[in-house]
Short mmCIF file of C-alpha atoms and ligand atoms in Angstrom, two decimals:
data_model
loop_
_atom_site.label_atom_id
_atom_site.label_comp_id
_atom_site.label_asym_id
_atom_site.label_seq_id
_atom_site.Cartn_x
_atom_site.Cartn_y
_atom_site.Cartn_z
CA MET J 116 -9.64 -6.29 13.51
CA HIS J 117 -9.59 -8.81 11.15
CA HIS J 118 -11.92 -11.94 10.13
CA PHE J 119 -9.61 -14.78 9.68
CA SER J 120 -10.26 -16.75 12.54
CA TYR J 121 -10.69 -20.50 13.51
CA ARG J 122 -14.36 -22.40 13.32
CA SER J 123 -14.19 -25.99 14.42
CA GLY J 124 -10.18 -25.62 14.60
CA VAL J 125 -9.87 -24.48 10.87
CA LEU J 126 -9.05 -21.08 9.83
CA HIS J 127 -11.55 -19.84 7.80
CA ALA J 128 -11.62 -16.03 6.24
CA GLU J 129 -15.64 -14.87 7.21
CA ALA J 130 -17.24 -18.17 6.44
CA VAL J 131 -15.04 -19.94 4.12
CA ALA J 132 -12.59 -22.27 5.08
CA ILE J 133 -9.29 -21.50 4.07
CA THR J 134 -8.74 -25.64 3.51
CA ARG J 135 -11.46 -25.53 1.09
CA ILE J 136 -9.93 -22.32 -0.58
CA ALA J 137 -6.62 -24.35 -1.07
CA ALA J 138 -8.20 -27.70 -2.30
CA GLU J 139 -10.06 -25.90 -5.31
CA VAL J 140 -7.18 -23.04 -6.00
CA GLY J 141 -4.11 -24.82 -4.95
CA THR J 142 -1.22 -23.06 -2.97
CA PRO J 143 0.43 -20.68 -2.61
CA PHE J 144 -2.75 -17.87 -2.75
CA TYR J 145 -3.43 -14.29 -1.57
CA CYS J 146 -7.10 -14.49 0.45
CA TYR J 147 -8.94 -10.81 1.39
CA SER J 148 -12.10 -10.56 3.46
CA THR J 149 -14.45 -8.04 2.19
CA ALA J 150 -15.84 -7.58 5.60
CA THR J 151 -12.29 -6.44 7.00
CA LEU J 152 -11.78 -4.07 3.94
CA ALA J 153 -14.87 -2.39 4.56
CA ARG J 154 -14.37 -1.80 8.39
CA HIS J 155 -11.22 -0.37 7.65
CA PHE J 156 -12.12 2.25 5.18
CA GLN J 157 -15.07 2.52 7.75
CA VAL J 158 -13.03 3.12 10.38
CA PHE J 159 -10.74 5.31 8.85
CA THR J 160 -13.34 7.58 7.49
CA GLU J 161 -15.10 7.60 10.91
CA GLY J 162 -12.23 9.38 12.08
CA LEU J 163 -11.94 11.95 10.27
CA ALA J 164 -15.92 12.74 10.94
CA GLY J 165 -15.94 16.86 10.68
CA LEU J 166 -13.60 17.18 8.34
CA ASN J 167 -14.67 17.79 4.67
CA ALA J 168 -12.46 14.45 3.99
CA THR J 169 -12.04 12.34 1.03
CA VAL J 170 -10.17 9.01 1.12
CA CYS J 171 -8.07 8.06 -1.57
CA PHE J 172 -6.51 4.42 -1.49
CA ALA J 173 -3.30 4.30 -2.91
CA VAL J 174 -3.55 1.99 -4.92
CA LYS J 175 -0.08 0.69 -4.90
CA ALA J 176 0.03 -1.21 -1.67
CA ASN J 177 -3.00 -3.22 -3.55
CA SER J 178 -3.84 -3.12 -7.13
CA ASN J 179 -6.37 -5.91 -7.50
CA VAL J 180 -9.42 -4.01 -9.23
CA ALA J 181 -11.75 -6.14 -7.14
CA VAL J 182 -10.40 -4.74 -3.68
CA ILE J 183 -10.77 -1.42 -5.38
CA ARG J 184 -14.21 -2.11 -6.69
CA THR J 185 -15.03 -2.97 -3.04
CA LEU J 186 -13.44 0.14 -1.68
CA VAL J 187 -14.52 2.61 -4.29
CA SER J 188 -18.05 1.04 -3.97
CA LEU J 189 -17.93 2.52 -0.36
CA GLY J 190 -16.95 6.05 -1.30
CA ALA J 191 -13.25 5.88 -1.99
CA GLY J 192 -10.88 7.72 -4.32
CA CYS J 193 -7.78 6.43 -5.83
CA ASP J 194 -4.32 7.39 -5.23
CA VAL J 195 -2.30 6.05 -8.06
CA VAL J 196 1.81 6.66 -9.05
CA SER J 197 1.43 5.30 -12.86
CA GLY J 198 -0.16 5.27 -16.19
CA GLY J 199 -1.01 1.73 -15.36
CA GLU J 200 -2.15 2.13 -11.36
CA LEU J 201 -4.56 5.13 -13.03
CA LEU J 202 -6.06 2.94 -15.52
CA ILE J 203 -6.75 0.22 -12.86
CA ALA J 204 -8.67 2.95 -10.61
CA LEU J 205 -10.39 3.95 -13.42
CA LYS J 206 -11.41 0.32 -14.42
CA ALA J 207 -12.45 -0.23 -10.78
CA GLY J 208 -15.04 2.49 -11.30
CA ALA J 209 -12.91 5.60 -9.58
CA ALA J 210 -14.71 8.68 -10.01
CA PRO J 211 -11.65 10.65 -12.13
CA ALA J 212 -12.30 13.80 -9.16
CA LYS J 213 -11.70 11.41 -6.66
CA ILE J 214 -8.27 10.31 -8.09
CA VAL J 215 -5.21 12.03 -7.04
CA PHE J 216 -2.06 11.24 -9.04
CA SER J 217 1.30 11.09 -7.27
CA GLY J 218 4.35 9.98 -8.14
CA VAL J 219 8.88 10.99 -7.80
CA GLY J 220 9.22 10.51 -11.61
CA LYS J 221 5.95 10.86 -13.72
CA THR J 222 6.36 10.79 -17.80
CA GLU J 223 4.94 13.26 -20.00
CA ALA J 224 2.96 10.45 -21.62
CA GLU J 225 1.66 9.69 -18.28
CA LEU J 226 0.66 13.21 -17.19
CA ARG J 227 -1.24 13.27 -20.57
CA LEU J 228 -3.14 10.59 -19.80
CA ALA J 229 -4.01 11.85 -16.17
CA LEU J 230 -5.14 15.29 -18.08
CA SER J 231 -7.18 12.96 -20.60
CA HIS J 232 -9.13 11.43 -17.83
CA ASN J 233 -9.69 14.71 -15.77
CA VAL J 234 -8.13 13.53 -12.83
CA GLY J 235 -8.98 16.18 -9.55
CA GLN J 236 -5.47 16.53 -8.62
CA ILE J 237 -1.80 16.04 -9.99
CA ASN J 238 0.55 15.82 -6.96
CA VAL J 239 3.92 17.74 -8.60
CA GLU J 240 7.22 16.72 -7.34
CA SER J 241 9.83 19.10 -8.73
CA GLU J 242 9.67 22.19 -10.79
CA ALA J 243 10.80 20.41 -13.89
CA GLU J 244 7.61 18.40 -13.96
CA LEU J 245 5.55 21.89 -13.08
CA ASP J 246 6.77 22.96 -16.31
CA THR J 247 6.17 20.19 -18.48
CA LEU J 248 2.40 20.06 -16.84
CA SER J 249 1.90 23.08 -17.76
CA ARG J 250 2.84 22.74 -21.05
CA VAL J 251 1.29 19.90 -21.49
CA ALA J 252 -2.25 21.18 -19.65
CA SER J 253 -2.35 24.23 -21.73
CA SER J 254 -1.84 22.51 -24.95
CA LEU J 255 -4.80 20.61 -23.85
CA GLY J 256 -7.02 23.33 -22.97
CA LYS J 257 -7.14 22.58 -19.52
CA THR J 258 -6.56 23.40 -16.36
CA VAL J 259 -5.50 20.86 -13.57
CA ARG J 260 -5.30 21.47 -9.90
CA ILE J 261 -2.04 20.74 -8.59
CA ALA J 262 -0.38 20.69 -5.09
CA LEU J 263 3.30 20.66 -4.66
CA ARG J 264 4.43 17.93 -2.87
CA VAL J 265 6.54 19.53 0.34
CA ASN J 266 9.01 17.89 1.97
CA PRO J 267 9.19 18.70 5.77
CA ASP J 268 12.10 17.50 6.81
CA VAL J 269 10.81 15.36 9.66
CA ASP J 270 12.04 12.13 10.36
CA ALA J 271 9.06 9.49 10.26
CA GLY J 272 11.15 6.85 12.70
CA THR J 273 10.37 3.81 10.26
CA HIS J 274 12.63 1.95 8.49
CA ASP J 275 14.93 3.54 6.29
CA LYS J 276 13.67 1.91 3.23
CA ILE J 277 10.33 3.46 3.62
CA SER J 278 10.90 6.99 4.73
CA THR J 279 10.52 9.58 2.65
CA GLY J 280 9.88 13.12 4.04
CA ARG J 281 13.74 13.61 5.44
CA LYS J 282 15.23 16.29 3.18
CA GLU J 283 18.04 13.46 2.13
CA ASP J 284 15.15 11.32 0.42
CA LYS J 285 14.31 12.11 -2.94
CA PHE J 286 10.47 12.35 -2.49
CA GLY J 287 8.91 16.41 -2.47
CA ILE J 288 10.20 19.63 -3.03
CA GLU J 289 12.49 21.15 -0.58
CA TRP J 290 10.92 23.20 2.43
CA ALA J 291 12.57 26.63 1.81
CA THR J 292 11.99 26.33 -2.03
CA ALA J 293 8.67 25.81 -1.96
CA PRO J 294 7.34 29.62 -1.47
CA LYS J 295 8.90 30.65 -4.58
CA LEU J 296 7.85 27.42 -6.69
CA TYR J 297 4.20 28.10 -5.69
CA ARG J 298 4.57 31.63 -6.23
CA LYS J 299 5.82 30.56 -10.19
CA ALA J 300 2.85 27.74 -10.42
CA SER J 301 0.16 30.35 -9.42
CA GLN J 302 1.42 32.32 -12.46
CA LEU J 303 1.85 29.18 -15.23
CA PRO J 304 -1.01 28.34 -17.65
CA GLY J 305 -2.83 25.25 -17.13
CA ILE J 306 -2.30 24.53 -13.23
CA ASP J 307 -4.41 25.83 -10.32
CA ALA J 308 -2.22 25.85 -7.53
CA SER J 309 -4.34 25.57 -4.78
CA ALA J 310 -3.62 22.66 -2.63
CA VAL J 311 -0.32 21.22 -0.85
CA ALA J 312 0.45 17.54 -0.44
CA VAL J 313 3.07 15.71 2.31
CA HIS J 314 3.39 12.00 2.43
CA ILE J 315 6.34 11.42 5.07
CA GLY J 316 7.02 7.36 5.01
CA SER J 317 4.84 4.05 5.62
CA GLN J 318 4.22 2.01 8.60
CA ILE J 319 4.75 5.08 11.21
CA THR J 320 3.37 4.12 14.12
CA GLU J 321 3.65 7.32 16.30
CA LEU J 322 2.01 10.23 15.74
CA ALA J 323 4.76 12.66 16.62
CA PRO J 324 6.53 12.65 12.86
CA PHE J 325 2.68 13.04 11.60
CA GLU J 326 2.08 16.09 13.80
CA ALA J 327 5.98 17.64 13.41
CA ALA J 328 5.24 17.64 9.66
CA PHE J 329 1.15 18.76 9.76
CA LYS J 330 2.56 21.73 11.76
CA ARG J 331 4.72 22.72 9.37
CA VAL J 332 1.98 22.40 6.30
CA ARG J 333 -0.16 24.76 8.40
CA GLU J 334 2.75 27.32 8.60
CA LEU J 335 3.49 27.21 4.91
CA VAL J 336 0.01 27.39 4.41
CA GLN J 337 -0.78 30.78 6.16
CA GLN J 338 2.68 31.67 4.42
CA LEU J 339 1.20 31.17 0.90
CA ARG J 340 -1.93 33.01 2.15
CA ALA J 341 -0.20 36.29 2.67
CA ASP J 342 1.72 35.61 -0.70
CA GLY J 343 -1.82 35.82 -2.33
CA ILE J 344 -1.71 32.14 -2.90
CA ASP J 345 -5.46 30.86 -2.46
CA ILE J 346 -4.62 27.31 -0.78
CA ARG J 347 -7.74 25.31 -0.46
CA HIS J 348 -6.71 21.87 -0.34
CA LEU J 349 -4.61 19.57 1.91
CA ASP J 350 -3.38 16.18 0.84
CA LEU J 351 -1.88 15.14 4.38
CA GLY J 352 -0.60 11.01 2.31
CA GLY J 353 -1.05 8.18 3.77
CA GLY J 354 1.68 6.19 5.96
CA LEU J 355 -0.41 5.45 9.14
CA GLY J 356 0.92 1.71 10.32
CA VAL J 357 -0.46 -1.68 11.18
CA PRO J 358 0.32 -3.93 14.23
CA TYR J 359 2.44 -6.96 12.39
CA ASP J 360 3.72 -8.73 15.33
CA HIS J 361 0.78 -10.17 17.54
CA ASN J 362 2.97 -10.58 20.94
CA SER J 363 4.05 -6.99 20.61
CA ASN J 364 2.36 -4.77 23.20
CA THR J 365 3.07 -1.25 21.17
CA MET J 366 0.26 -0.34 18.96
CA PRO J 367 -0.02 2.49 16.20
CA PRO J 368 -2.39 5.08 16.91
CA SER J 369 -5.72 4.56 16.05
CA PRO J 370 -7.65 6.18 12.89
CA GLU J 371 -9.31 8.19 15.87
CA GLU J 372 -6.20 9.23 17.16
CA TYR J 373 -5.31 10.05 14.01
CA GLY J 374 -8.05 12.10 12.90
CA ALA J 375 -8.60 13.58 16.47
CA MET J 376 -4.80 15.43 16.23
CA VAL J 377 -5.50 16.36 12.55
CA LYS J 378 -8.52 18.18 13.23
CA ARG J 379 -6.20 19.70 16.40
CA VAL J 380 -3.45 20.72 13.78
CA PHE J 381 -5.84 22.27 11.31
CA ASP J 382 -8.39 23.89 13.38
CA GLY J 383 -10.08 26.66 11.57
CA ILE J 384 -7.77 26.11 8.48
CA ASP J 385 -10.64 26.26 6.14
CA CYS J 386 -9.38 23.58 3.69
CA SER J 387 -10.60 20.28 2.63
CA PHE J 388 -8.76 17.61 3.01
CA THR J 389 -7.21 14.36 1.10
CA PHE J 390 -6.10 11.49 2.61
CA GLU J 391 -4.26 8.38 1.00
CA PRO J 392 -4.12 5.37 3.09
CA GLY J 393 -3.16 2.32 1.78
CA ARG J 394 -1.73 -0.61 4.51
CA LEU J 395 -3.92 0.83 6.92
CA ILE J 396 -6.85 -0.39 4.67
CA VAL J 397 -5.59 -3.60 3.18
CA ALA J 398 -3.33 -5.23 5.57
CA ASN J 399 -4.86 -6.51 8.10
CA ALA J 400 -7.46 -7.54 5.48
CA GLY J 401 -5.28 -10.35 3.51
CA ILE J 402 -3.40 -13.47 4.22
CA MET J 403 -0.67 -15.45 2.65
CA VAL J 404 -1.81 -19.24 2.65
CA SER J 405 0.67 -22.01 1.87
CA GLU J 406 1.41 -25.69 1.71
CA ILE J 407 4.23 -27.62 3.62
CA ILE J 408 6.76 -28.92 1.12
CA SER J 409 8.63 -31.04 3.74
CA ILE J 410 10.31 -30.42 7.16
CA LYS J 411 14.30 -30.23 7.24
CA ASP J 412 16.50 -31.08 10.39
CA SER J 413 19.99 -30.14 10.55
CA SER J 414 21.93 -30.30 13.54
CA ALA J 415 21.96 -26.24 13.90
CA ARG J 416 18.05 -25.80 13.02
CA ARG J 417 14.99 -26.87 11.73
CA PHE J 418 13.59 -25.75 8.46
CA VAL J 419 10.29 -25.54 7.44
CA ILE J 420 10.47 -25.29 3.46
CA VAL J 421 6.75 -24.12 2.15
CA ASP J 422 5.65 -23.55 -1.38
CA ALA J 423 5.12 -19.81 -1.46
CA ALA J 424 8.68 -17.85 -1.61
CA MET J 425 9.90 -14.53 -1.85
CA ASN J 426 8.92 -13.64 -4.93
CA ASP J 427 5.14 -13.97 -3.38
CA LEU J 428 5.66 -12.08 -0.99
CA VAL J 429 9.00 -10.23 -0.34
CA ARG J 430 8.88 -8.05 2.70
CA PRO J 431 10.76 -10.18 4.71
CA ALA J 432 13.51 -10.31 2.40
CA MET J 433 13.31 -6.61 1.12
CA TYR J 434 12.51 -4.97 4.32
CA GLY J 435 13.51 -7.79 6.91
CA ALA J 436 9.24 -7.30 7.58
CA ARG J 437 8.18 -9.94 9.96
CA HIS J 438 4.61 -11.50 9.02
CA ASP J 439 3.02 -13.13 12.12
CA ILE J 440 2.68 -17.23 10.62
CA ILE J 441 -0.04 -19.61 11.87
CA PRO J 442 -1.01 -22.98 11.23
CA VAL J 443 -4.56 -23.20 9.30
CA GLN J 444 -5.62 -26.30 11.10
CA GLU J 445 -5.28 -25.31 14.84
CA SER J 446 -2.99 -27.29 16.43
CA SER J 447 -2.55 -27.66 20.33
CA SER J 448 0.38 -29.14 19.86
CA ALA J 449 3.82 -27.72 22.07
CA THR J 450 5.51 -24.61 19.68
CA ALA J 451 9.62 -25.26 18.95
CA PRO J 452 11.69 -22.49 17.36
CA VAL J 453 11.64 -23.14 13.15
CA ASP J 454 13.14 -21.09 10.27
CA VAL J 455 10.53 -20.77 7.61
CA VAL J 456 11.73 -21.07 4.40
CA GLY J 457 10.63 -20.83 0.61
CA PRO J 458 12.47 -22.85 -2.17
CA ILE J 459 14.12 -20.56 -4.37
CA CYS J 460 17.80 -20.64 -4.35
CA GLU J 461 18.62 -17.12 -2.60
CA THR J 462 19.42 -17.01 1.37
CA THR J 463 17.01 -14.14 1.78
CA ASP J 464 14.36 -16.42 0.66
CA CYS J 465 13.27 -16.94 4.38
CA PHE J 466 10.24 -15.52 6.15
CA ALA J 467 11.34 -16.04 9.66
CA LYS J 468 13.66 -17.55 11.71
CA ALA J 469 13.81 -19.02 15.00
CA TYR J 470 9.79 -18.95 14.53
CA PRO J 471 7.46 -20.92 17.20
CA LEU J 472 5.30 -23.34 15.44
CA PRO J 473 3.35 -26.62 16.57
CA ALA J 474 5.90 -29.23 16.62
CA SER J 475 3.51 -31.50 14.84
CA LEU J 476 3.30 -29.81 11.36
CA LYS J 477 4.59 -31.71 8.70
CA ALA J 478 4.90 -31.76 4.81
CA GLY J 479 1.42 -31.16 3.52
CA ASP J 480 -0.11 -28.95 6.02
CA LEU J 481 -0.87 -25.30 5.11
CA VAL J 482 0.22 -22.62 7.24
CA ALA J 483 -0.98 -18.35 6.85
CA PHE J 484 0.88 -15.48 6.73
CA LEU J 485 -1.25 -13.03 8.32
CA THR J 486 -1.08 -9.31 7.81
CA ALA J 487 0.02 -9.90 4.06
CA GLY J 488 -2.61 -7.54 1.71
CA ALA J 489 -0.58 -4.82 1.62
CA TYR J 490 2.73 -5.07 -0.42
CA GLY J 491 1.94 -8.36 -1.06
CA ALA J 492 0.41 -9.71 -4.51
CA VAL J 493 1.55 -6.37 -5.51
CA MET J 494 4.93 -6.53 -5.56
CA ALA J 495 5.07 -10.30 -6.53
CA SER J 496 7.07 -11.70 -9.55
CA SER J 497 7.80 -14.69 -11.49
CA TYR J 498 11.12 -15.11 -10.35
CA ASN J 499 12.34 -18.87 -11.01
CA ALA J 500 9.93 -18.88 -13.50
CA ARG J 501 7.06 -19.09 -10.54
CA PRO J 502 3.47 -18.28 -11.87
CA LEU J 503 2.21 -15.19 -10.19
CA VAL J 504 0.31 -16.14 -7.07
CA PRO J 505 -3.09 -15.54 -7.26
CA GLU J 506 -5.84 -13.84 -5.40
CA VAL J 507 -9.26 -14.82 -3.89
CA LEU J 508 -11.47 -12.12 -2.31
CA VAL J 509 -14.23 -13.47 0.21
CA SER J 510 -17.59 -12.19 1.13
CA GLY J 511 -19.36 -13.80 4.00
CA ASP J 512 -19.83 -17.60 2.64
CA GLN J 513 -18.59 -16.82 -0.58
CA TYR J 514 -14.92 -16.71 -2.79
CA ALA J 515 -13.97 -15.57 -5.88
CA VAL J 516 -10.66 -15.97 -7.77
CA VAL J 517 -9.97 -12.26 -8.57
CA ARG J 518 -6.84 -13.04 -10.28
CA ARG J 519 -5.79 -16.13 -11.58
CA ARG J 520 -3.01 -18.35 -11.41
CA PRO J 521 -1.29 -18.11 -14.86
CA SER J 522 -0.63 -20.99 -16.87
CA PHE J 523 2.29 -21.65 -18.27
CA GLU J 524 1.11 -20.78 -21.96
CA ASP J 525 -0.05 -17.95 -20.55
CA MET J 526 3.29 -16.85 -18.64
CA MET J 527 5.08 -17.84 -22.23
CA ALA J 528 2.82 -15.54 -24.00
CA LEU J 529 4.75 -12.51 -23.88
CA GLU J 530 8.09 -14.07 -25.44
CA GLN J 531 8.93 -14.83 -28.99
CA SER J 532 12.11 -16.63 -30.98
CA PRO J 533 14.19 -13.74 -32.64
CA PRO J 534 13.46 -14.33 -36.54
CA TRP J 535 17.12 -15.23 -36.89
CA ALA J 536 16.37 -18.75 -34.76
CA GLU J 537 13.34 -19.31 -36.35
C1 LIG R 95 2.82 5.00 -0.66
C2 LIG R 95 1.98 6.19 -1.03
C3 LIG R 95 1.13 6.20 0.19
C4 LIG R 95 0.44 4.79 0.57
O1 LIG R 95 1.22 4.76 2.08
P1 LIG R 95 0.85 3.57 3.31
O2 LIG R 95 1.87 3.63 4.03
O3 LIG R 95 0.38 2.52 2.62
O4 LIG R 95 -0.53 4.47 3.99
C5 LIG R 95 -0.05 7.33 0.08
N1 LIG R 95 0.54 8.64 -0.35
C6 LIG R 95 1.95 8.50 -1.17
C7 LIG R 95 2.58 9.45 -2.28
C8 LIG R 95 2.52 7.34 -1.63
O5 LIG R 95 3.51 7.10 -1.99
#
């Protein structure tokens, strides 16, 4: 469910015409819908009703401060994976107690930063990190709640590049060594080892891998408790998938089905829960809008060359991901297959091959890439000296530029000549 729809033949974000934003902001740009963000957060939270649950938005999916502030105002905490994301979460007003610091390689400086801001939980991914954290926490006179992020060795059946819960993946602590490490953690100064964390991957479209992982977590909790380690908190990660293809008839499980499964697996466990959804909250709440630069016909195919490129939305180039593409002006013209490509000198700068778009499309027309709110703007770069793509947030009949397009001067501001060239 999202709030991007045609009104009088023009695509709108809530009550704002995309053509109006394009005229005022220029293209390409990302556009987010506040109503969609709120709805997704609410639907996910409602699916967990009855659990003592905190929903910590995974900031890496979309780190725009205005987006995070919107979610924080609805009660969200934040899952962060770097010092930078931690500072963004704080800037967006997240309560430190509702911040979870995850990530496979945290530096000592990042751990110190997290401790100095009293984050609610740090998810530890290795024995070395546990030792460092204990040393830093005790030197600051603090005790921090930790979870070991355990690797349940389940295959989430997702794309190879976004799977994290198999034993050959770099993430988490190997299942067999987890009890021993908990025993050690429970003796270390500065460490409150009362939580278990698991996150098996992203864009997971079935319940079975989650359920398999969660059942293993439940067994681990019972084993740890029998060992005298008082586990009170479970962090079940994120990863629930979203539909990217409106033609597909396989739908990912709903938050309601997911919540029901969690309640079934953990019935009677007596723990509080943290969830870290990213994609599920923001993907459908964002689109990327681009203008057609030109249309080029070769003997083999027709190319629609747009002014957005892989530097603005890298998912198709990086993961072979698919985004629905629709014209901003509704068209009744018959569709024909085209390749939608960006202007960058890389063959992989291609958004879609043989994609059906109205044959009437011409240079100057606008197209929208749907389901682009997650892992879109956050992964953008300025490759080819293209300015970082701006972001717009809509609420009702209002919109605001929440990250502007940098000027050439902005882009040059970090560079300087070496002294010998002056
Ligand atoms: C990436 C990540 C998430 C969010 O994943 P989504 O698929 O966007 O829900 C949550 N937790 C951790 C530890 C992550 O690395």
